Amino acid sequence: MSVPTPARPDARGRFGGFGGRYVPEVLVPALDELDAAWTTLRDDPRFRGELETLLRDYVGRPSALTFAPRLSERTGYRIYLKREDLNHTGAHKINNTIGQVLLAKRLGKRRIIAETGAGQHGVATATACALFGLPCVVYMGEEDTIRQAVNVSRMRLLGAEVVPVTAGSRTLKEAINEALRDWAASVRETHYVLGSAVGPHPFPRLVRDLQRVIGDEARRQFREAEGRDPDAVVACVGGGSNAIGMFTAFAGLPGVRLVGVEAGGRGDGLGDHCRSLTLGRPGVLHGAFSYLLQDEDGQVAGTHSISAGLDYPGVGPEHAFLKERGLAEYVSASDVEALEGFRALSELEGILPALEPAHAIGWLLRRPLPEGSSVLVCLSGRGDKDLDTVRAALAGASGG
Amino acid sequence: MVDLESTLRARRSAGGRAFVPYVTGGLPGVDAALLRALEEAGADAVEVGIPFSDPVMDGGVIQEASRIALERGARPGDVLDTVAEADLRVPVVLMTYLNPVLRRGEAAFVAAAADSGVSGIIVPDLPVDEAEEWTARCAERAVAPVFLAAPGSSEERLRRIANASRGFVYCVSTYGVTGERERLAGTAREVVAALRPLTDRPLLVGVGIGSPGQAADACRFADGVVVGSAIVRHLVAGERDRAVELAAAYRSAVGSVG
């Protein structure tokens, strides 16, 4: 029943025409080292055993699959939620960070750096570093340190140093720039735990391999519950790590639609959204060739989303590949729809979702699928971090 | 256009070392007159950068220069216009991140650069493994693709870098991004020494050179230096004359070696 590991990317990190490794020369040896190490360790029984034990005993896997009866009734679907919000630290991000920090230890690295947008990846990295006793520096856009202040406190309490990044739009894109600059200087002793399925090869493969546990578990759980595969699998897409983790188990299965939901923000104008797959065009950002929001000179565009975790102008190269091959479809939900999704899941199911997966719920509230469809949704994280944002947005809306 | 490699080789044959100042195009004060002033200050070639939104190979000074240039609306075509207007006798090397090249199309980008008098192009986020198409397009217009060699590059990679580069090989002096350092890193000498047996192309050291004294130190083993942030710092501060004076000081320090 399990779908074998995809034969992509190729040895050069290409997913069809996408991906690759567009980085300054100084980083190439470290990427080669990482690629070689992961190629060996991903199938190494001892490494896998260690990782699986941690995922079970520390993260709390497998995460539950929850039927959502009232949301199902509201939409006319049979909706199941893959509860990544129930993981330790409250999101799917920890699946990746535990694996990467374990890998970094094997490589003999003595220091960890990471970027973060919403703060979930930063918290998950700081957590893994506390667990393994490694120093951790997290780069975070200054704007995000404000809208995700609780996560900044969590990271600091976990012993990480949080460095606010003041360049550009002061969000995730700039945090990655700054982490890459740190890594260029520190690459001999430092591992960069990239948090999404983006970046130069081998990161898109590494992050997918570590996140595919979401889809592998969910497929098994869904078949136990329904006796078949779902009609549709829906996940939000910023860089795309929870979505690729979910989709990998289903890609290419006949009769299963894969739907990635991008952040539609406040409109279709450049700078008002994060719709790289639905409104961008291919280009290079952060080391990979993929869809990208850019202006006519190739300058990377500003973005907007109510959710910090989706606020990114690029997307992982495997999503570009899935889109081009017609293996997945990509849509968007606006800020307003995400808030509707947040409220619906809270009021109907007693689950406060993060604003990121709230986009997936918001899209489903449009009833875009045939009546009676069975739907598997990746609930990638919990909403506690977003309460201030949601409260402010709802107050603004009711105030006119 | 002036041939980059023969210019640098001629300097070396005469027992000298090359000095290549870098300036960020589109920054206030970076106009044709400034490029000519750098030539008059003794630059063997002038490197001009196209400002980019996400300059991951650059430290604080050039990040700030890029931000200012973009904020006032600088576009790649404007930078090329400045190069064309300056019409230097020495070669001009363009520095651009990859995405502006891809947006225009590699062939069209090289053609526009060549038509503006550009002799060589550095793309810091295009490592040699991804550059087959790029080197072919450059060859069609006799533009020199300059690749970066870095501390940690294996001998096999250094060989590929040296073989694919035209003009010179850009030897990154240290682990990290552009910006002045307190002293010249020991790795600068290692990169040059590792490349020397693999190629007879000119080897220029760049990234991190923070003083004329450091430039002179690098020129004791390399064929020349590229100096960016130290000069751009003054342009960002609006001290254009100071930037030109500093270029002359670098030229003089580099000239003392050989």
XYZ file of C-alpha atoms in Angstrom:
658
model
C 0.000 0.000 0.000
C 2.823 2.417 0.640
C 3.952 4.595 -2.217
C 7.671 4.113 -2.825
C 10.048 7.009 -2.405
C 9.761 9.155 -5.510
C 12.593 8.793 -7.990
C 12.960 12.538 -7.906
C 14.926 14.679 -7.645
C 17.734 13.486 -9.923
C 21.369 13.541 -8.813
C 21.590 17.263 -9.534
C 18.550 18.018 -7.437
C 16.178 18.517 -10.357
C 12.462 17.901 -10.200
C 11.854 17.972 -13.935
C 13.128 21.419 -14.864
C 12.860 22.788 -11.312
C 15.168 22.811 -8.297
C 18.948 22.721 -8.667
C 21.537 24.465 -6.596
C 22.048 28.172 -7.239
C 24.255 29.266 -4.378
C 27.592 30.972 -3.890
C 30.486 28.576 -4.358
C 31.393 28.744 -0.662
C 28.240 26.764 0.221
C 28.644 24.045 -2.381
C 30.941 21.747 -0.366
C 28.506 21.760 2.566
C 25.587 20.933 0.288
C 27.587 18.086 -1.238
C 28.394 16.800 2.240
C 24.761 17.037 3.320
C 23.546 15.306 0.180
C 25.980 12.429 0.589
C 25.171 12.038 4.286
C 21.429 12.010 3.752
C 21.649 9.590 0.842
C 23.364 7.156 3.225
C 21.416 7.857 6.416
C 17.869 7.982 5.040
C 17.999 4.198 4.665
C 20.337 3.476 7.552
C 18.471 1.242 10.049
C 20.182 2.707 13.109
C 19.493 6.286 12.091
C 15.901 5.467 11.139
C 15.411 3.654 14.418
C 16.706 6.588 16.422
C 14.522 9.026 14.487
C 11.407 6.880 14.749
C 11.860 6.474 18.494
C 12.121 10.245 18.918
C 9.096 10.844 16.702
C 7.082 8.421 18.805
C 8.262 9.210 22.333
C 9.142 12.898 22.048
C 7.007 14.314 19.243
C 4.035 12.073 19.977
C 3.608 10.387 16.615
C 1.590 9.073 15.013
C -0.546 12.170 15.168
C -4.294 11.565 15.237
C -6.615 11.597 12.267
C -9.820 13.276 13.397
C -13.162 13.122 11.626
C -14.732 16.602 11.598
C -18.490 15.946 11.774
C -19.870 19.475 11.987
C -17.495 20.927 9.406
C -18.459 17.983 7.194
C -22.108 18.801 7.682
C -21.513 22.468 6.890
C -19.665 21.722 3.650
C -21.335 18.546 2.437
C -18.059 16.603 2.453
C -16.594 13.944 4.696
C -13.654 15.846 6.175
C -10.789 14.302 8.114
C -8.092 16.364 9.770
C -4.500 15.160 10.036
C -3.658 16.558 13.444
C -0.130 17.911 13.115
C -1.277 20.559 15.604
C -1.095 17.857 18.279
C 2.645 17.303 17.832
C 5.001 18.551 20.495
C 5.535 22.302 19.822
C 2.225 22.460 17.991
C 3.016 22.041 14.317
C 4.449 19.724 11.679
C 7.761 21.586 11.716
C 9.267 19.364 14.401
C 9.244 16.293 12.123
C 11.892 18.049 10.064
C 13.931 19.678 12.818
C 14.400 16.512 14.861
C 15.609 14.717 11.744
C 17.915 17.495 10.626
C 19.474 18.092 14.033
C 20.047 14.348 14.391
C 21.705 14.471 10.962
C 23.795 17.482 11.982
C 25.068 15.555 15.001
C 26.124 12.718 12.707
C 27.965 15.266 10.547
C 29.806 16.528 13.610
C 28.333 20.037 13.408
C 28.557 21.998 16.643
C 26.134 24.842 15.980
C 22.655 25.130 14.453
C 21.071 28.061 12.646
C 17.562 28.421 11.279
C 15.189 30.950 9.807
C 11.604 31.301 10.860
C 8.481 33.063 9.641
C 5.590 32.315 11.960
C 8.054 31.138 14.544
C 6.919 27.504 14.489
C 10.023 26.313 12.687
C 12.177 28.426 14.983
C 10.516 26.940 18.046
C 10.846 23.433 16.636
C 14.535 23.992 15.879
C 15.203 25.527 19.291
C 13.451 22.530 20.830
C 15.547 20.003 18.930
C 18.687 21.931 19.887
C 17.724 21.902 23.548
C 17.126 18.174 23.298
C 20.502 17.525 21.679
C 22.459 20.181 23.573
C 23.488 22.310 20.592
C 23.634 26.117 20.456
C 20.945 27.582 18.209
C 20.567 30.919 16.405
C 17.238 31.746 14.764
C 16.876 34.532 12.205
C 13.439 36.097 12.127
C 12.115 39.101 10.248
C 11.495 41.997 12.612
C 7.880 42.276 11.428
C 7.377 38.622 12.337
C 8.999 39.050 15.755
C 6.194 41.512 16.449
C 3.244 39.546 15.098
C 4.553 36.277 16.563
C 5.937 37.651 19.820
C 4.879 34.606 21.841
C 7.025 32.354 19.709
C 10.004 34.680 20.191
C 9.617 34.197 23.944
C 9.313 30.445 23.521
C 12.527 30.268 21.480
C 14.426 32.341 24.015
C 13.150 30.220 26.896
C 14.372 27.165 24.994
C 17.842 28.693 24.985
C 17.990 29.932 21.402
C 19.277 33.301 20.314
C 16.684 35.107 18.185
C 18.140 37.630 15.754
C 15.604 40.111 14.319
C 16.280 40.865 10.658
C 15.571 44.446 9.650
C 16.219 44.263 5.884
C 13.541 44.576 3.199
C 10.041 43.515 4.165
C 11.423 42.169 7.458
C 9.708 38.788 6.991
C 10.606 35.214 6.068
C 12.453 35.970 2.830
C 14.914 38.247 4.587
C 15.304 35.796 7.446
C 16.427 33.146 4.944
C 18.836 35.631 3.302
C 20.418 36.338 6.653
C 20.631 32.664 7.601
C 22.357 31.951 4.276
C 24.869 34.730 4.970
C 25.592 33.330 8.420
C 26.013 29.888 6.896
C 28.460 31.142 4.269
C 30.703 32.321 7.107
C 30.147 29.440 9.528
C 29.610 26.489 7.217
C 32.447 24.343 8.560
C 30.981 23.938 12.026
C 27.346 24.952 11.495
C 24.335 23.160 10.040
C 21.534 25.249 8.606
C 18.173 23.683 9.430
C 16.053 25.018 6.594
C 12.416 24.826 7.584
C 10.556 24.346 4.358
C 10.872 22.271 1.204
C 12.693 25.149 -0.489
C 16.317 26.138 -0.992
C 19.201 24.515 -2.826
C 19.485 20.775 -3.318
C 19.418 18.644 -1.151
C 17.090 20.651 1.114
C 13.857 20.136 -0.862
C 14.469 16.393 -0.849
C 15.675 16.264 2.749
C 12.681 18.199 4.083
C 10.233 16.155 1.990
C 11.754 12.883 3.172
C 11.432 14.007 6.795
C 7.883 15.347 6.373
C 6.448 12.482 4.341
C 5.634 10.748 7.618
C 2.533 13.012 7.639
C 1.122 11.553 4.446
C 2.274 8.000 5.089
C 0.471 7.933 8.450
C -2.555 9.786 7.142
C -3.054 7.443 4.214
C -2.978 4.411 6.500
C -5.317 6.063 9.010
C -7.709 7.242 6.333
C -7.942 3.782 4.797
C -8.630 2.323 8.243
C -11.439 4.829 8.737
C -12.999 4.850 5.273
C -11.712 1.696 3.633
C -10.374 3.671 0.680
C -8.221 6.615 -0.291
C -9.669 10.135 -0.060
C -11.144 11.905 -3.073
C -9.109 14.980 -2.275
C -6.096 15.858 -0.136
C -5.840 19.532 0.807
C -2.957 21.414 2.396
C -1.806 25.015 2.634
C 1.310 25.984 0.686
C 3.824 28.663 1.579
C 7.224 27.097 0.986
C 5.216 23.903 0.960
C 6.658 21.497 3.536
C 3.451 20.258 5.128
C 1.855 19.942 1.697
C 4.741 17.981 0.175
C 4.853 15.799 3.287
C 1.184 15.016 2.776
C 1.168 14.801 -1.040
C 4.129 12.431 -1.331
C 2.024 9.536 -0.080
C -0.661 10.197 -2.695
C 1.035 11.700 -5.759
C 0.105 9.807 -8.890
C -2.677 7.738 -7.279
C -5.645 7.645 -9.643
C -8.772 9.312 -8.274
C -7.018 11.326 -5.555
C -6.952 15.067 -6.172
C -4.099 16.948 -4.514
C -4.920 20.566 -3.781
C -2.411 23.106 -2.468
C -3.903 26.315 -1.085
C -1.769 29.440 -1.362
C -2.238 32.632 0.626
C -4.347 34.987 -1.472
C -3.776 37.881 0.923
C -5.791 41.013 0.209
C -5.883 41.029 -3.592
C -4.293 40.054 -6.898
C -1.800 42.909 -7.183
C 1.907 42.146 -6.844
C 2.756 42.679 -3.180
C -0.757 41.865 -1.947
C -0.520 38.070 -1.844
C 1.792 35.029 -1.766
C 0.452 33.213 -4.827
C 3.752 32.122 -6.364
C 2.323 29.012 -8.061
C -0.897 30.597 -9.250
C 0.359 34.071 -10.203
C 4.174 33.881 -10.301
C 6.620 32.765 -12.942
C 9.725 30.609 -12.719
C 12.908 32.148 -11.366
C 15.666 31.626 -8.825
C 15.381 32.545 -5.173
C 17.276 31.017 -2.253
C 19.109 28.541 -4.398
C 16.319 26.854 -6.352
C 14.595 27.374 -9.684
C 10.866 27.404 -9.005
C 7.807 29.612 -9.254
C 8.492 33.065 -7.879
C 6.729 36.382 -7.423
C 8.907 38.932 -9.185
C 8.744 42.148 -11.123
C 9.664 42.656 -14.768
C 13.348 43.160 -13.878
C 13.563 39.943 -11.891
C 13.534 41.698 -8.523
C 11.765 39.524 -5.989
C 8.391 41.018 -5.102
C 7.074 41.914 -1.699
C 4.293 39.743 -0.346
C 1.396 39.988 2.046
C -0.486 37.417 4.052
C -2.324 37.480 7.339
C -0.314 34.377 8.148
C 3.413 34.803 8.704
C 4.101 31.173 7.829
C 2.845 31.575 4.267
C 4.311 35.038 3.753
C 6.942 34.041 1.183
C 7.364 34.892 -2.523
C 8.725 31.513 -3.604
C 7.710 27.865 -3.271
C 9.455 24.511 -3.117
C 10.572 23.181 -6.513
C 8.735 19.868 -6.182
C 5.432 21.765 -6.064
C 6.409 23.505 -9.305
C 7.026 20.050 -10.740
C 3.699 18.642 -9.474
C 1.877 21.630 -10.931
C 3.603 21.375 -14.295
C 2.926 17.648 -14.550
C -0.691 18.076 -13.488
C -0.112 15.852 -10.447
C -1.421 18.512 -8.065
C -3.543 21.620 -8.468
C -2.971 24.917 -6.729
C -5.585 27.416 -5.621
C -5.713 30.260 -3.128
C -7.688 31.546 -0.177
C -7.681 35.178 0.900
C -6.956 36.636 4.336
C -10.717 36.930 4.874
C -11.337 33.331 3.862
C -8.546 32.177 6.181
C -10.251 33.998 9.054
C -13.529 32.332 8.119
C -11.730 28.998 8.146
C -10.246 29.794 11.541
C -13.668 30.631 12.990
C -15.394 27.685 11.408
C -12.958 25.111 12.740
C -12.938 26.742 16.172
C -16.719 26.982 16.504
C -17.696 23.755 14.763
C -14.961 21.407 15.942
C -13.398 22.951 19.030
C -10.019 23.212 17.314
C -8.162 26.526 16.964
C -6.100 26.100 13.798
C -3.027 28.095 12.897
C -3.793 30.723 10.283
C -1.771 28.749 7.736
C -3.999 25.637 7.560
C -6.998 27.919 8.146
C -6.473 28.817 4.467
C -7.183 25.199 3.530
C -10.340 25.189 5.651
C -11.371 28.558 4.217
C -11.030 27.199 0.687
C -13.216 24.188 1.553
C -15.925 26.497 2.873
C -16.364 27.657 -0.734
C -17.526 24.101 -1.514
C -15.257 23.773 -4.519
C -15.414 19.949 -4.612
C -18.265 17.661 -5.660
C -20.890 17.049 -2.974
C -20.098 14.046 -0.808
C -16.343 14.079 -1.506
C -14.123 12.565 1.135
C -11.407 15.025 2.028
C -8.174 14.734 3.954
C -6.904 18.078 5.264
C -3.497 18.668 6.740
C -4.032 20.651 9.908
C -0.398 21.678 10.014
C -0.412 23.584 13.292
C -2.405 25.009 16.148
C -3.614 28.577 16.406
C -2.397 29.765 19.791
C 0.374 31.811 18.181
C -2.173 33.681 16.058
C -4.660 34.799 18.697
C -3.527 38.440 18.697
C -3.648 38.615 14.899
C -7.067 36.986 14.740
C -8.495 39.134 17.533
C -7.245 42.315 15.843
C -8.535 41.238 12.436
C -11.958 40.256 13.738
C -12.245 43.475 15.743
C -11.292 45.435 12.622
C -13.873 43.574 10.554
C -16.707 44.082 13.037
C -15.734 47.708 13.489
C -16.256 48.212 9.745
C 34.651 46.173 -25.788
C 38.090 45.682 -24.256
C 39.202 42.097 -23.679
C 39.250 41.414 -19.960
C 41.684 38.535 -19.835
C 44.305 40.028 -22.146
C 44.179 43.274 -20.153
C 44.812 41.460 -16.885
C 47.448 39.204 -18.415
C 49.253 42.241 -19.817
C 49.365 43.794 -16.375
C 50.801 40.601 -14.947
C 53.355 40.193 -17.767
C 54.588 43.682 -17.043
C 55.250 42.581 -13.472
C 52.272 44.452 -12.035
C 49.129 43.568 -10.131
C 45.575 44.407 -11.047
C 43.270 46.643 -9.049
C 39.537 46.287 -9.708
C 37.168 48.528 -7.752
C 33.500 47.510 -7.424
C 30.606 49.953 -7.277
C 26.871 49.294 -7.013
C 25.097 50.631 -10.080
C 22.133 52.916 -9.552
C 23.471 54.290 -6.280
C 23.430 58.111 -6.178
C 26.811 59.294 -7.434
C 27.523 56.131 -9.406
C 27.376 57.662 -12.860
C 29.534 57.658 -15.979
C 31.757 60.358 -14.492
C 32.461 58.224 -11.432
C 33.399 55.217 -13.556
C 35.779 57.435 -15.526
C 37.233 58.813 -12.302
C 37.924 55.254 -11.115
C 39.657 54.560 -14.406
C 41.739 57.686 -13.977
C 42.578 56.631 -10.431
C 44.298 53.626 -11.981
C 41.714 50.844 -12.052
C 42.720 48.008 -14.363
C 39.053 47.131 -14.761
C 35.897 48.420 -13.110
C 33.248 46.113 -11.662
C 29.700 47.454 -11.673
C 26.898 45.717 -9.798
C 23.258 45.480 -10.777
C 21.337 46.020 -7.548
C 19.204 43.035 -6.497
C 16.426 42.617 -3.959
C 18.027 39.599 -2.259
C 21.823 39.889 -2.340
C 22.736 36.800 -0.303
C 26.460 36.998 -1.132
C 26.681 40.570 0.182
C 27.266 41.998 3.614
C 25.773 45.115 5.158
C 27.397 47.819 3.012
C 26.451 46.429 -0.386
C 23.041 45.349 0.911
C 22.408 48.944 1.890
C 23.737 50.242 -1.428
C 21.437 47.832 -3.284
C 18.458 48.848 -1.197
C 19.043 52.551 -1.843
C 19.547 51.979 -5.578
C 16.348 49.939 -5.888
C 14.382 52.377 -3.784
C 15.188 55.148 -6.230
C 14.055 52.909 -9.075
C 17.353 51.719 -10.567
C 16.811 49.121 -13.279
C 19.279 46.752 -14.984
C 19.016 48.729 -18.229
C 19.937 51.964 -16.409
C 23.113 50.384 -15.083
C 24.076 49.222 -18.573
C 23.342 52.714 -19.911
C 25.781 54.157 -17.378
C 28.431 51.673 -18.493
C 27.844 52.561 -22.151
C 27.956 56.277 -21.429
C 31.232 55.966 -19.501
C 32.827 54.267 -22.519
C 35.928 53.291 -20.532
C 39.264 52.321 -22.031
C 39.605 49.626 -19.364
C 37.273 46.603 -19.288
C 34.017 46.690 -17.358
C 32.926 43.618 -15.408
C 29.274 43.359 -14.536
C 28.106 41.713 -11.306
C 24.540 40.466 -11.180
C 22.586 37.869 -9.269
C 21.029 35.194 -11.433
C 17.339 36.034 -11.365
C 17.555 39.342 -13.278
C 19.486 37.412 -15.952
C 16.846 34.689 -16.169
C 14.014 37.215 -16.253
C 15.483 38.856 -19.309
C 16.703 35.572 -20.808
C 20.342 34.563 -20.757
C 21.069 35.283 -24.419
C 19.283 38.638 -24.378
C 20.990 39.630 -21.132
C 24.473 38.842 -22.457
C 23.692 40.652 -25.706
C 22.513 43.776 -23.887
C 25.596 43.731 -21.666
C 27.953 43.230 -24.610
C 26.253 46.026 -26.558
C 26.852 48.329 -23.591
C 30.560 47.527 -23.585
C 30.658 44.963 -20.779
C 33.654 42.608 -21.063
C 32.906 40.100 -18.330
C 30.069 39.063 -16.008
C 30.145 37.676 -12.469
C 27.031 35.824 -11.238
C 27.737 34.970 -7.596
C 24.799 32.584 -7.183
C 25.588 30.601 -10.328
C 28.088 27.873 -9.451
C 29.946 26.237 -12.291
C 27.815 23.046 -12.203
C 24.699 24.984 -13.223
C 26.399 27.179 -15.815
C 26.597 25.200 -19.060
C 23.964 27.284 -20.832
C 25.362 30.492 -19.383
C 28.957 29.920 -20.525
C 27.716 29.039 -24.025
C 25.702 32.279 -24.259
C 28.693 34.294 -23.001
C 30.990 32.655 -25.559
C 28.660 33.674 -28.398
C 29.197 37.314 -27.534
C 32.819 37.019 -26.385
C 31.835 38.083 -22.879
C 33.992 36.537 -20.161
C 32.061 34.480 -17.590
C 33.923 34.922 -14.302
C 33.350 32.203 -11.711
C 34.038 32.239 -7.995
C 36.458 29.880 -6.292
C 36.118 29.621 -2.529
C 37.865 28.195 0.496
C 36.700 24.607 0.740
C 36.257 24.088 -3.019
C 37.710 20.684 -3.885
C 40.525 20.367 -6.390
C 38.090 18.869 -8.871
C 35.772 21.863 -8.481
C 38.663 24.320 -8.710
C 39.692 22.701 -11.971
C 36.176 23.081 -13.395
C 35.973 26.667 -12.154
C 39.302 27.555 -13.738
C 38.353 25.859 -17.005
C 34.958 27.562 -17.251
C 36.171 31.043 -16.242
C 37.377 33.605 -18.743
C 38.996 36.889 -17.825
C 40.067 35.859 -14.369
C 39.113 33.553 -11.546
C 37.498 35.380 -8.632
C 39.165 33.939 -5.529
C 36.886 34.465 -2.540
C 39.292 35.245 0.278
C 37.329 33.915 3.184
C 34.277 32.058 4.419
C 31.435 34.540 4.307
C 29.938 37.417 2.366
C 31.300 40.736 1.111
C 32.384 43.366 3.618
C 35.665 44.609 5.037
C 37.537 42.474 7.554
C 40.172 43.458 10.095
C 42.842 41.462 8.302
C 43.327 39.401 5.193
C 42.199 35.824 5.817
C 44.778 33.074 5.538
C 42.389 31.211 3.290
C 42.972 33.792 0.527
C 46.485 32.488 -0.014
C 45.246 28.873 0.140
C 42.684 29.389 -2.604
C 45.210 31.063 -4.886
C 47.875 28.441 -4.165
C 45.424 25.621 -4.913
C 44.403 27.196 -8.229
C 47.849 28.176 -9.450
C 48.936 24.710 -10.651
C 45.560 24.213 -12.368
C 45.441 27.309 -14.536
C 47.471 30.187 -15.858
C 44.473 32.529 -15.857
C 44.812 35.650 -13.703
C 43.751 35.002 -10.098
C 42.187 37.974 -8.331
C 41.318 37.982 -4.654
C 38.081 39.579 -3.527
C 35.636 39.697 -0.582
C 36.728 41.181 2.698
C 39.641 43.391 1.666
C 39.386 46.267 4.091
C 42.507 48.398 3.565
C 45.187 49.221 0.983
C 47.635 47.309 3.182
C 45.512 44.155 2.932
C 45.294 44.634 -0.829
C 49.086 44.805 -1.000
C 49.328 41.656 1.143
C 46.998 39.797 -1.234
C 49.023 40.980 -4.222
C 52.106 39.249 -2.866
C 50.563 35.921 -3.986
C 47.625 36.886 -6.242
C 47.497 38.700 -9.577
C 45.291 41.420 -8.220
C 42.381 42.375 -5.995
C 38.730 43.333 -6.204
C 37.724 45.952 -3.635
C 34.028 46.614 -3.083
C 32.556 47.427 0.318
C 35.464 49.661 1.391
C 34.745 51.958 -1.561
C 30.971 51.590 -1.646
C 30.817 52.564 2.031
C 31.825 56.097 1.027
C 29.376 56.207 -1.876
C 26.543 55.205 0.442
C 27.598 58.073 2.715
C 27.570 60.454 -0.249
C 31.365 60.884 -0.085
C 32.113 60.421 -3.749
C 35.456 62.231 -3.772
C 36.588 60.170 -0.817
C 35.678 56.986 -2.705
C 37.840 58.037 -5.655
C 40.734 59.043 -3.364
C 40.514 55.677 -1.670
C 40.595 53.925 -5.064
C 43.798 55.828 -5.843
C 45.250 54.730 -2.502
C 44.432 51.103 -3.301
C 45.979 51.490 -6.740
C 49.126 52.848 -5.197
C 49.316 50.049 -2.599
C 48.757 47.401 -5.268
C 51.385 49.098 -7.452
C 53.973 48.793 -4.706
C 53.951 45.006 -5.115
C 55.477 43.107 -7.982
